Coordinates of C-alpha atoms and ligand atoms in Angstrom, one line a residue:
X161 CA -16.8 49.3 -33.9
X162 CA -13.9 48.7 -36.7
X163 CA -10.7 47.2 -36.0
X164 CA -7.5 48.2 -37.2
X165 CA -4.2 46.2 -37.5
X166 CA -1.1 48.3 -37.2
X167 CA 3.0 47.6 -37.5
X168 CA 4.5 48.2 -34.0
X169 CA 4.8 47.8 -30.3
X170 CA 1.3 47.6 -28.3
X171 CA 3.8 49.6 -25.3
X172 CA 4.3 52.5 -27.7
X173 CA 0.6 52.9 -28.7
X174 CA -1.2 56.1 -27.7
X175 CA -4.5 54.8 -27.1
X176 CA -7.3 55.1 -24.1
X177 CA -6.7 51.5 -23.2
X178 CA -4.2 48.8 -23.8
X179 CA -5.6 45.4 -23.4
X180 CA -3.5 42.6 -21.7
X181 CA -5.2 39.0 -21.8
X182 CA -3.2 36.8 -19.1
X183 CA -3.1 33.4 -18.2
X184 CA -3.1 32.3 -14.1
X185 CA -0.4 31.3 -12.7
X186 CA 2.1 32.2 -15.6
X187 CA 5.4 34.5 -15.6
X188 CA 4.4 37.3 -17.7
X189 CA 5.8 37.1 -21.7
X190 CA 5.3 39.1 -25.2
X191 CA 4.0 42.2 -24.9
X192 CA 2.9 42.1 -21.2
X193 CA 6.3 41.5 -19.8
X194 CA 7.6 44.4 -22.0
X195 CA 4.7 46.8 -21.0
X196 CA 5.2 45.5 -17.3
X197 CA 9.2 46.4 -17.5
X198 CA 8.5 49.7 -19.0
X199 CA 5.2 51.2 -16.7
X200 CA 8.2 49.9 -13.6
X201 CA 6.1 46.5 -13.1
X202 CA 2.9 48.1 -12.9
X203 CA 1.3 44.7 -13.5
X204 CA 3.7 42.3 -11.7
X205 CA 2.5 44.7 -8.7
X206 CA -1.2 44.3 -8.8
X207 CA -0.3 40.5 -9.7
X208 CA 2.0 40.2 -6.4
X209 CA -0.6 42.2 -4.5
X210 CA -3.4 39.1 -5.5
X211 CA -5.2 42.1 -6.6
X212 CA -5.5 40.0 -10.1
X213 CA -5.0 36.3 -10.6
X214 CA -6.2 36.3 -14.5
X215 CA -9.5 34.1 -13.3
X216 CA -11.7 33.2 -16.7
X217 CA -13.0 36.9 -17.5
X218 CA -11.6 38.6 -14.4
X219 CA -11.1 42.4 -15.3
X220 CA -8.6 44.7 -13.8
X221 CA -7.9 48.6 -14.9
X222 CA -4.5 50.4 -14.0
X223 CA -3.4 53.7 -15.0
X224 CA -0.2 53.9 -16.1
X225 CA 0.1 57.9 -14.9
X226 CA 2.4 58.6 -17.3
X227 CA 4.7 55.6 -17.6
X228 CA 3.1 54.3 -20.8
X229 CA 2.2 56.7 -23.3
X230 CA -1.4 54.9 -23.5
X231 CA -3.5 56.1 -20.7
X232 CA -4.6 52.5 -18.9
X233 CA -3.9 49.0 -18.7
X234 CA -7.1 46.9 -19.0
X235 CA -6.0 42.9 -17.5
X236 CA -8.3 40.2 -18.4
X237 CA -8.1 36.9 -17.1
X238 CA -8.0 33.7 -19.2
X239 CA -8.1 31.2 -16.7
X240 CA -4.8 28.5 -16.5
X241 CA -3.0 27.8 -19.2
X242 CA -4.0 24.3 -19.6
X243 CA -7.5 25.4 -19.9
X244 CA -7.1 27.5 -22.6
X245 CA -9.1 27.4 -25.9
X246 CA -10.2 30.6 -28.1
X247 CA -13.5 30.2 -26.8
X248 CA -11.8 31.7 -23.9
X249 CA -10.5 33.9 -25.5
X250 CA -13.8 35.2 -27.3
X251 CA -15.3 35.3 -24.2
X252 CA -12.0 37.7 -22.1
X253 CA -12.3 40.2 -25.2
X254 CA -16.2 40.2 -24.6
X255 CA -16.1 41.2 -21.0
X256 CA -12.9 43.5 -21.7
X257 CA -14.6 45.5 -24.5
X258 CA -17.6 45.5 -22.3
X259 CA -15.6 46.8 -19.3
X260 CA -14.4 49.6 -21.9
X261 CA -17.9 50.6 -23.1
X262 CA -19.2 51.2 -19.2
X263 CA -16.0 53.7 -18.5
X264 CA -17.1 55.4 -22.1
X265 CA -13.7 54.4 -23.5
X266 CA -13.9 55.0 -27.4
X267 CA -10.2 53.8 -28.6
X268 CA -8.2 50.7 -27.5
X269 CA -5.3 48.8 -28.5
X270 CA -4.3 45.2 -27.8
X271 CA -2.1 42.4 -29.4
X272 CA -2.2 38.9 -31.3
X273 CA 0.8 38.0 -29.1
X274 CA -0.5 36.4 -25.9
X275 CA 3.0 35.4 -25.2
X276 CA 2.4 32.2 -25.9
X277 CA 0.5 30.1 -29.0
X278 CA 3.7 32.2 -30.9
X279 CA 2.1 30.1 -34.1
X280 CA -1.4 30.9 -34.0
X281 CA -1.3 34.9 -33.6
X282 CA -4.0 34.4 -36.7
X283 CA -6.2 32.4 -34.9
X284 CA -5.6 34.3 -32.0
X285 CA -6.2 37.5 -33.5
X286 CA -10.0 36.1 -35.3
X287 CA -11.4 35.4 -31.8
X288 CA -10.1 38.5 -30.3
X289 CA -11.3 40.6 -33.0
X290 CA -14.8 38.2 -33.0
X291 CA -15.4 38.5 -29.2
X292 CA -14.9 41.6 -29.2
X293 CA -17.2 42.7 -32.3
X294 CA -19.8 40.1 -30.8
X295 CA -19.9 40.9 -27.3
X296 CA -20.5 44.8 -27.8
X297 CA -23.7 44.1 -30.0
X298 CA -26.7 46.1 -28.7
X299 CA -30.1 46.7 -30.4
X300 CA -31.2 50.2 -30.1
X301 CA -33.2 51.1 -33.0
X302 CA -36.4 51.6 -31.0
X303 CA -34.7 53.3 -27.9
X304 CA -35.8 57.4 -28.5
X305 CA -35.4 58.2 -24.5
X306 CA -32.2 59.2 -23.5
X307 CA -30.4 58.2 -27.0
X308 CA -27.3 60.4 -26.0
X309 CA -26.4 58.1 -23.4
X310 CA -25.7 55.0 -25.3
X311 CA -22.5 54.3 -25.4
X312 CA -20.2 52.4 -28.0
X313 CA -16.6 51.4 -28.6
X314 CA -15.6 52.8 -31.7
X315 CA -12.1 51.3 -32.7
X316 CA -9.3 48.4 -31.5
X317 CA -6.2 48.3 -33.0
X318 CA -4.9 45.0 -32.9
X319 CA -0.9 45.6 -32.8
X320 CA 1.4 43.3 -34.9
X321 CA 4.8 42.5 -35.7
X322 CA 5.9 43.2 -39.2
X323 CA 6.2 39.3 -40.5
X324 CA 2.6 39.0 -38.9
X325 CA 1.3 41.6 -40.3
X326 CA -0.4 39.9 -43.4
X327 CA -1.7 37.1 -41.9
X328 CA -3.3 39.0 -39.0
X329 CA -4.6 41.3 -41.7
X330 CA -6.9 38.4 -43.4
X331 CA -8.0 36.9 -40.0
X332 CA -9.2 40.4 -39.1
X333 CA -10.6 41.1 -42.3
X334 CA -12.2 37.5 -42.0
X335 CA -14.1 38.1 -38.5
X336 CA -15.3 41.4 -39.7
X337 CA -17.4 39.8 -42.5
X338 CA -18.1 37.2 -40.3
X339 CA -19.0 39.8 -37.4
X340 CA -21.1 42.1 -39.8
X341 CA -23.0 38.3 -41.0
X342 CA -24.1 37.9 -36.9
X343 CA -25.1 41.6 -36.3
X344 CA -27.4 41.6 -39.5
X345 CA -29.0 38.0 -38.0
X346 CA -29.3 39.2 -34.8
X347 CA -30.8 42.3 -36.1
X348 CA -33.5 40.4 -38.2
X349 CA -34.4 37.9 -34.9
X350 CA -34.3 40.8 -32.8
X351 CA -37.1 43.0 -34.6
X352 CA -40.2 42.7 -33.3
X353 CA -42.4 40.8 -35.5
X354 CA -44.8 44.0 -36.5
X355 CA -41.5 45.2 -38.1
X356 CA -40.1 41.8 -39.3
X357 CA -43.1 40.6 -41.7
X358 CA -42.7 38.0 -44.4
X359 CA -42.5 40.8 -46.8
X360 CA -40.0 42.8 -44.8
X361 CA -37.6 40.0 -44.6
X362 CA -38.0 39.2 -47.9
X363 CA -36.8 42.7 -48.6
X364 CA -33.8 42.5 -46.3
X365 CA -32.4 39.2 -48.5
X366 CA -33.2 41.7 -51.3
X367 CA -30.6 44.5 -49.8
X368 CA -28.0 41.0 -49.1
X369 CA -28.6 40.4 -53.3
X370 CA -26.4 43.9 -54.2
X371 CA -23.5 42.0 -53.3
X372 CA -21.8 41.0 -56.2
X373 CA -22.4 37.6 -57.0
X374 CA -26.0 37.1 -55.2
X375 CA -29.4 37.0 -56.7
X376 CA -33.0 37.2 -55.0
X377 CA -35.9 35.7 -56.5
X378 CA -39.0 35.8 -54.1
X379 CA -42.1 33.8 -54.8
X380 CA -45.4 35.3 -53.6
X381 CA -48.4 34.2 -53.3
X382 CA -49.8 33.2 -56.6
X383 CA -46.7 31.6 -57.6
X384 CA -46.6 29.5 -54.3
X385 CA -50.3 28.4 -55.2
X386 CA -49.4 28.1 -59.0
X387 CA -46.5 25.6 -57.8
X388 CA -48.7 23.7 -55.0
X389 CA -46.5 24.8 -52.0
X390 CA -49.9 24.0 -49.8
X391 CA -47.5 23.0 -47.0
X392 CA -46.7 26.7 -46.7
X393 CA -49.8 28.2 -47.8
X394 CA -51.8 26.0 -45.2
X395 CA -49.9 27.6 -42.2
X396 CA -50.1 31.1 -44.0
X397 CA -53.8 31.0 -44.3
X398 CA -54.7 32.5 -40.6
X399 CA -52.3 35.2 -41.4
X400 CA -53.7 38.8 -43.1
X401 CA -49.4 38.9 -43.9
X402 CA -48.5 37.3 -46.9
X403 CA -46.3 34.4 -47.1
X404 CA -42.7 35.2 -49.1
X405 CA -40.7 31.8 -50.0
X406 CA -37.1 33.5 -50.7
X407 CA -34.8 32.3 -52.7
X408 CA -30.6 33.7 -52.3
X409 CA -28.5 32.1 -54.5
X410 CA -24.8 33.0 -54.4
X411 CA -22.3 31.6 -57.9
X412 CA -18.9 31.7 -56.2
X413 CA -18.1 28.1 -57.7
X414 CA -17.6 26.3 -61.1
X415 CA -20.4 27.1 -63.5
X416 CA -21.8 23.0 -63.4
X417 CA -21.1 22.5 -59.3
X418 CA -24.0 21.2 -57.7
X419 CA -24.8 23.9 -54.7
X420 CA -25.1 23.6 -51.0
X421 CA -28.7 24.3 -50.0
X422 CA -29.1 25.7 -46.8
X423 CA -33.0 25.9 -45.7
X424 CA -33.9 28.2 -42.9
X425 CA -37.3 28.0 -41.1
X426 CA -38.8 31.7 -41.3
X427 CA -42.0 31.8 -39.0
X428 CA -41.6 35.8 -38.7
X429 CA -44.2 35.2 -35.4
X430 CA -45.5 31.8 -34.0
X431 CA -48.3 32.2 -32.2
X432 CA -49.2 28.8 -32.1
X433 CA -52.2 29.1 -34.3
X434 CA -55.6 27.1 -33.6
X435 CA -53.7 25.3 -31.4
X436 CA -52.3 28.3 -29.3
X437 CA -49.5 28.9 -27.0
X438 CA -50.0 30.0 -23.8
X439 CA -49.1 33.9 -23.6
X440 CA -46.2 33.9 -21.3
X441 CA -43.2 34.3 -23.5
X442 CA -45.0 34.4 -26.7
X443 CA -43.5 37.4 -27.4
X444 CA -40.6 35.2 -27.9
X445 CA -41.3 33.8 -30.9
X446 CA -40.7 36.9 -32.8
X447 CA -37.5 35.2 -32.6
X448 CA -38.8 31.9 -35.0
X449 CA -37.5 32.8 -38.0
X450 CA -33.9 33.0 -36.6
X451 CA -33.1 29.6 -38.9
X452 CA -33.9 31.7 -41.9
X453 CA -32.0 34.9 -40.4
X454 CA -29.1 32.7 -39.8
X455 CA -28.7 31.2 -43.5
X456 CA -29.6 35.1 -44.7
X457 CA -26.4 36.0 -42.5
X458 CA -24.5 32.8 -43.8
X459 CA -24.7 33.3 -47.7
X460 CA -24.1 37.0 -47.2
X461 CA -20.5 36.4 -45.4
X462 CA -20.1 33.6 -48.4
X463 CA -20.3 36.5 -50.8
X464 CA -18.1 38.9 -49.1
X465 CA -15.6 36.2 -48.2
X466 CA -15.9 35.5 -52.0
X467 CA -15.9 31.2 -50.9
X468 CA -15.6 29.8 -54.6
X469 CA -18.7 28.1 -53.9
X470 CA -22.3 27.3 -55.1
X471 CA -24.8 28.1 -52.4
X472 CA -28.4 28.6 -52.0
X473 CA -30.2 30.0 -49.3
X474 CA -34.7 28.9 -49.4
X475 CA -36.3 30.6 -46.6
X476 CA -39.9 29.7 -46.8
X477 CA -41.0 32.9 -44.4
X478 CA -44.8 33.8 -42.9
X479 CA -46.7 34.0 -39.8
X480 CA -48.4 31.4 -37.6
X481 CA -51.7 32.7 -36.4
X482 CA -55.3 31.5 -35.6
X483 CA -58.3 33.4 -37.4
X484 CA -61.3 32.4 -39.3
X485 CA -59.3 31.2 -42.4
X486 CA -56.2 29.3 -40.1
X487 CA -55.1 25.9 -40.7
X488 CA -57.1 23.6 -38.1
X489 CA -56.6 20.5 -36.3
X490 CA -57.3 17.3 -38.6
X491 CA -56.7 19.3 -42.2
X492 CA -55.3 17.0 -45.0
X493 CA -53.6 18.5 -48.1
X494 CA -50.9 17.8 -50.4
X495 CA -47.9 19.8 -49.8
X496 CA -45.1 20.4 -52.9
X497 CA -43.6 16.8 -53.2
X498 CA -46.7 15.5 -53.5
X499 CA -47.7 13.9 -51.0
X500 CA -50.5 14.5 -48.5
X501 CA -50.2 15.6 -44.5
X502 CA -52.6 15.2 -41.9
X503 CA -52.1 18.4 -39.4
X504 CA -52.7 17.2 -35.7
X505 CA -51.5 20.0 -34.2
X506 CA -51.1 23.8 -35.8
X507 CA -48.2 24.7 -33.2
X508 CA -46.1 22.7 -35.6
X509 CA -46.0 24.7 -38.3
X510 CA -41.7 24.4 -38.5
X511 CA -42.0 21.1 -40.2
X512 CA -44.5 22.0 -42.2
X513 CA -43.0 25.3 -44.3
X514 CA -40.2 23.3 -44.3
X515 CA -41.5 20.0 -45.7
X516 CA -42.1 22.2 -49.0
X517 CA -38.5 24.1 -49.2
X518 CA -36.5 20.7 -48.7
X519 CA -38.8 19.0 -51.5
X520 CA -38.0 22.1 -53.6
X521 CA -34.6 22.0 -52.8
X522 CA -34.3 18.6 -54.7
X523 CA -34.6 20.7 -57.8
X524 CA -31.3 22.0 -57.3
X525 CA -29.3 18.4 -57.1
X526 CA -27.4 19.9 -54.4
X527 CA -24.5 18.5 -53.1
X528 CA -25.8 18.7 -49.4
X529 CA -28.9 20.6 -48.2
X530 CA -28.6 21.6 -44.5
X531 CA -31.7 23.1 -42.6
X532 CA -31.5 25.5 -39.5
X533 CA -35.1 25.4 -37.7
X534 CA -36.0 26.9 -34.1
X535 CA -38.3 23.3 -34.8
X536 CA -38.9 22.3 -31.4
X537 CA -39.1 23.0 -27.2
X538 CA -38.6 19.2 -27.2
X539 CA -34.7 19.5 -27.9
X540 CA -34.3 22.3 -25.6
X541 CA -35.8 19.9 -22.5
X542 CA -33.3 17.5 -24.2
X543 CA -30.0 19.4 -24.6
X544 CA -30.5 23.1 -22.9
X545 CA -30.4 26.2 -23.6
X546 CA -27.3 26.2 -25.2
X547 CA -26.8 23.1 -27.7
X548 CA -27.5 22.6 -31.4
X549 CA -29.6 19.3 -31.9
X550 CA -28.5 17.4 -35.1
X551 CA -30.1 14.9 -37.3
X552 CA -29.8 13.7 -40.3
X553 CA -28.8 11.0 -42.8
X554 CA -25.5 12.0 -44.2
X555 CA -22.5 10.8 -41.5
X556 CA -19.8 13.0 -43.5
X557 CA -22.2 16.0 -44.0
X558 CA -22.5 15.4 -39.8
X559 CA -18.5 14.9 -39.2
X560 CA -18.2 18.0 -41.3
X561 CA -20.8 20.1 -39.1
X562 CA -19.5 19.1 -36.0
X563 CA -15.7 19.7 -37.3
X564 CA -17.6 23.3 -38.1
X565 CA -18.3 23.5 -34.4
X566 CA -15.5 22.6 -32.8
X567 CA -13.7 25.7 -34.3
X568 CA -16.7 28.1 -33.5
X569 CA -17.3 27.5 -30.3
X570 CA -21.2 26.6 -30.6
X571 CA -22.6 23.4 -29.5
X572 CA -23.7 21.0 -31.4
X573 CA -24.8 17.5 -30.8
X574 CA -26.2 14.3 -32.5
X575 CA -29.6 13.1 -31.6
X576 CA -30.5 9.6 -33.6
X577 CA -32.8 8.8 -36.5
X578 CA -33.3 5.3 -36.1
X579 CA -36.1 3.7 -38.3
X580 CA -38.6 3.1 -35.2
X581 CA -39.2 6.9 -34.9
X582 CA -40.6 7.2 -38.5
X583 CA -43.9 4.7 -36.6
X584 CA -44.8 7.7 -34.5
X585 CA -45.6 9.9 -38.0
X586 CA -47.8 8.0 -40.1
X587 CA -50.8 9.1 -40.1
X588 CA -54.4 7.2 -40.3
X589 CA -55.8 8.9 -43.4
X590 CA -52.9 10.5 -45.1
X591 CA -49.3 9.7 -46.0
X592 CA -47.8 11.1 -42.6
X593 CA -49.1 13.3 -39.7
X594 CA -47.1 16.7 -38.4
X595 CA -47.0 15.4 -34.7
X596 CA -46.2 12.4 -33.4
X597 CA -46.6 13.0 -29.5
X598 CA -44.3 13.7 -26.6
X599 CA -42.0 11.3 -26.5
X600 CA -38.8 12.1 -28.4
X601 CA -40.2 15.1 -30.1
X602 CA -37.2 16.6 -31.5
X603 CA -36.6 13.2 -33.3
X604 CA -40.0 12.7 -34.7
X605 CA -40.0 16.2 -36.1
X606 CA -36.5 15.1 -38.2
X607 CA -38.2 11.7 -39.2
X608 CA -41.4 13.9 -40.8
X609 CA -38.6 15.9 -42.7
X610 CA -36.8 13.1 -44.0
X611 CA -39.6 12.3 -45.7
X612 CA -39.7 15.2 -48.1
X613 CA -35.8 15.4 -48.8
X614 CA -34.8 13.9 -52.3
X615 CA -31.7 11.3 -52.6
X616 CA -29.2 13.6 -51.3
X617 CA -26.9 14.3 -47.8
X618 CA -28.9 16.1 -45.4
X619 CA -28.3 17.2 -42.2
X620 CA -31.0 19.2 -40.0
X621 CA -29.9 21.1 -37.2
X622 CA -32.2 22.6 -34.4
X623 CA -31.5 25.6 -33.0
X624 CA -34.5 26.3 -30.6
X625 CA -32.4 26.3 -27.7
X626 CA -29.2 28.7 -28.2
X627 CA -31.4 31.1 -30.6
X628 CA -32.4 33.6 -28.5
X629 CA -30.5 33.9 -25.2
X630 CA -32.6 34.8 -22.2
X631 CA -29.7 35.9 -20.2
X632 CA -26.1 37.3 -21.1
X633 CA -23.7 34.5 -21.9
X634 CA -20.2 35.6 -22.5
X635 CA -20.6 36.9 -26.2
X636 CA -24.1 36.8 -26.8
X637 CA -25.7 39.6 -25.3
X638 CA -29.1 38.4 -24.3
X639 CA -31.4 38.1 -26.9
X640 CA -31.0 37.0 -30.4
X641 CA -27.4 35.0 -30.4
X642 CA -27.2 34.3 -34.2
X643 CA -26.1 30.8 -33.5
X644 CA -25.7 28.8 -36.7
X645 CA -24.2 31.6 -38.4
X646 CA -20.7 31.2 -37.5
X647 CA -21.3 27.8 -37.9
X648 CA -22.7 27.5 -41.5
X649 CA -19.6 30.3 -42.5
X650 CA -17.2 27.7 -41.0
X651 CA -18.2 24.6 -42.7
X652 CA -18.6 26.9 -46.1
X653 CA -15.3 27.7 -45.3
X654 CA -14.0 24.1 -44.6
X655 CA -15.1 22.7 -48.2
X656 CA -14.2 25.6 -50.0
X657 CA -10.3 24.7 -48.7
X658 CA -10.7 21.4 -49.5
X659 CA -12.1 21.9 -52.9
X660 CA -8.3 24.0 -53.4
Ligands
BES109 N1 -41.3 27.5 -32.7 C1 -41.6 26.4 -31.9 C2 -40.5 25.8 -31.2 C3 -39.8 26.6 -30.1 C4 -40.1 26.4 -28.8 C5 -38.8 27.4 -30.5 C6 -39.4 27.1 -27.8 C7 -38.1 28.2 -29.5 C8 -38.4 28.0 -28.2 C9 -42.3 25.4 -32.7 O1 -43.0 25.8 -33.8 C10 -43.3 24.7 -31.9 O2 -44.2 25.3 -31.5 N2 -43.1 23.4 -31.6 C11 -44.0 22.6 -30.8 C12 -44.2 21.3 -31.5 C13 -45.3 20.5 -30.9 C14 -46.6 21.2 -31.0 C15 -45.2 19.2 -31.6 C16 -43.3 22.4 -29.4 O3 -42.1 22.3 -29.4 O4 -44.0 22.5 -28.4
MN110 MN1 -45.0 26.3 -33.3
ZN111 ZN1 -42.4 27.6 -34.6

């Protein structure tokens, strides 16, 4: 779907749908009361009637029979006014555009001007347009049967008054990038892992590296075997796919600033390896390389949102799988920092790929290094389904994350890294061990990645949970959520203002 932003009156506009986002309980304001005066209280009637009390995500549809040159009213609940963030908001446009796409509507119209927030009709207008764009995501590539009944919304015009109208240009312009960023993500987690190989998603950050300022530099095989990357190799080795390590570096910044590295796990399919999952919902973990998808989808908005900023993306990418020539239980090698790791347990493999991309990212001197890992089932028992777990060593790196968050809507919260955690990794015959046992699992799986991260702020986040959502959740259309992404683009965002 695109989205427009047009000079005028949402009353006057000639479209399929105008969409009204009302607050319970309030007198109606802005564009509502003036749409409400001139279909002869069309909405104040249905409101009277209790036919609509603007409940979170309530949905009502009026036609205006000729009253209004547009051909319905579409009323979607907020919730009270004292309740109100934009994550409501994101979530009313959602459900409305959803509501559009059943009835087969293909144009709508709405407004930044909820009647009240008069000073944030940017803000306003960024998480209508980005729960709009995010709720109407559907995957359909593989669909042949009955293709000419999939439906799609193809445009909202977002109507603003003149002074606005620059302002609610950018933001739009802003969540379109930041839109297109989560559809290509989602896309990537979505594909099934036949179709989502190590080499393939190597090629997709190749397609990312036309944008002007990106490069792609993959390593293969040899040159992971050349440079010692055994931590990588060692979980590749059951595989008959090759392992990629891809490197995305985008130059927005100063010629001599240190870059952000942002590290995304890319296990294209976990089976589990020697140590094998059970089958029900291993088809799931198609979805393990979401970490890498996400900093893919991250770097990409950084290039289109031209961020005057140094970035690179490592996505150490291959599959986790048992055979003849797998990693096994009790294996010792030396991974790329040089120093040696017992494997107890092949399942995970997250910490491992990832031991060698941190200790490669030191060669950058970066100014932060955040990695974005599906890492464990231990932090979804710990935080849910929904919530971002977050380690790491750097308090201002973690202020700035959870800042990040606040404004994005996703969850994110701190687990601890205390010194007595680091105990449960040390292994008997090498320098550490890749499980330390049940208890605080999420934590122990930081504490083994600390220990390959150079002398710089680091902040891990685990996304396990909220990656792939096994029901609909407001915006996220069950499946692959492409949670980080916003988040990553945010804080990007963030230090790229403060650098001004
Ligand atoms: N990819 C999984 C973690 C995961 C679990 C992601 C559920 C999404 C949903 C990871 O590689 C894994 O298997 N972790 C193990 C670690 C254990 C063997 C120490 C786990 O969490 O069970
Ligand atoms: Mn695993
Ligand atoms: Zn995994």
């Amino acid at each position: 779907m695109k989205i427009f932003v047009n000079k005028g009156k949402l009353a006057d506009t000639e479209d399929e749908a105008i969409i009204l986002a009302l607050c319970e309980g309030e007198e109606l304001a802005g564009p509502a009361l003036q749409i409400d005066t001139k279909s002869n209280g069309l909405i104040g009637e249905l409101i009277g009637s209790h036919d609509f009390e603007a409940r979170p995500s309530q949905i009502s549809v009026i036609y205006t029979r000729g009253s209004l040159p547009a051909k319905r009213i579409v009323l979607v609940g907020l919730g009270t006014r004292g309740e109100f963030n934009l994550e409501k908001l994101r979530a009313a446009f959602a459900k409305a555009m959803q509501h559009l796409r059943t009835l087969n509507i293909k144009r709508a119209a709405t407004s930044s001007d909820l009647g009240f927030l008069p000073n944030s009709k940017d803000r306003v207008a960024q998480a209508v347009a980005e729960g709009a764009l995010l709720g109407l995501y559907q995957y359909a590539p593989f669909k042949t049967v009955d293709r000419e009944h999939l439906k799609d919304v193809e445009q909202l015009t977002i109507v603003a008054e003149d002074n606005d109208f620059p302002e609610i240009n950018a933001a739009v312009e802003n969540a379109q990038a930041i839109a297109r960023a989560v559809y290509f993500t989602r896309d990537l987690v979505t594909a099934p892992a036949n179709q989502m190989t190590p080499a393939i998603l190597a090629k997709e950050a190749g397609e990312i590296a036309t944008r002007r300022g990106v490069s792609c530099t993959v390593l293969d095989k040899v040159k992971l075997n050349e440079l010692g990357m055994n931590s990588l190799l060692s979980v590749a080795s059951g595989s008959n796919e090759e392992p990629k390590f891809i490197i995305l570096e985008y130059r927005g910044g100063e010629t001599d600033a240190a870059p952000i590295v942002l590290i995304g796990k890319g296990i294209t399919f976990d089976s589990g390896g020697i140590c094998i999952k059970p089958s029900e919902k291993m088809d799931q973990m198609k979805s393990d390389m979401a970490g890498g998808g996400a900093v893919m989808g991250a770097i990409m908005a950084s290039a289109e949102l031209r961020l005057p900023l140094n970035i690179v993306a490592l996505i150490p990418a291959t599959e986790n799988m048992p055979s003849g020539t797998a990693l096994k239980p009790g294996d010792v090698f030396t991974s790329y920092s040089g120093k040696t790791i017992e494997v107890i347990n092949t399942d995970a493999e997250g910490r491992l790929i990832l031991a060698d991309a941190l200790a490669y990212a030191s060669n950058y001197k970066p100014a932060a290094i955040i990695d974005v890992a599906t890492l464990t089932g231990a932090c979804v028992i710990a935080l849910g389904d929904d919530v971002i777990g977050m380690l790491g060593t750097d308090d201002k790196l973690k202020g700035e994350l959870q800042e990040a968050a606040r404004q994005t809507g996703e969850l994110v919260w701190e687990l601890p890294l205390w010194e007595n955690y680091q105990e449960q990794i040390k292994s008997d015959i090498a320098d550490y061990k890749n499980h330390g046992g049940r208890s605080a699992g999420a934590i122990t799986a930081a504490a083994f990645l600390s220990k390959f991260v150079g002398d710089f702020p680091w902040v891990h986040l685990d996304i396990a949970g909220p990656a792939w959502a096994d029901k609909d959740k407001t915006y996220i259309p069950k499946g692959a959520s492409g949670v980080g992404v916003r988040l990553l683009i945010e804080f990007l965002r963030n230090r790229a203002r403060q650098r001004v």
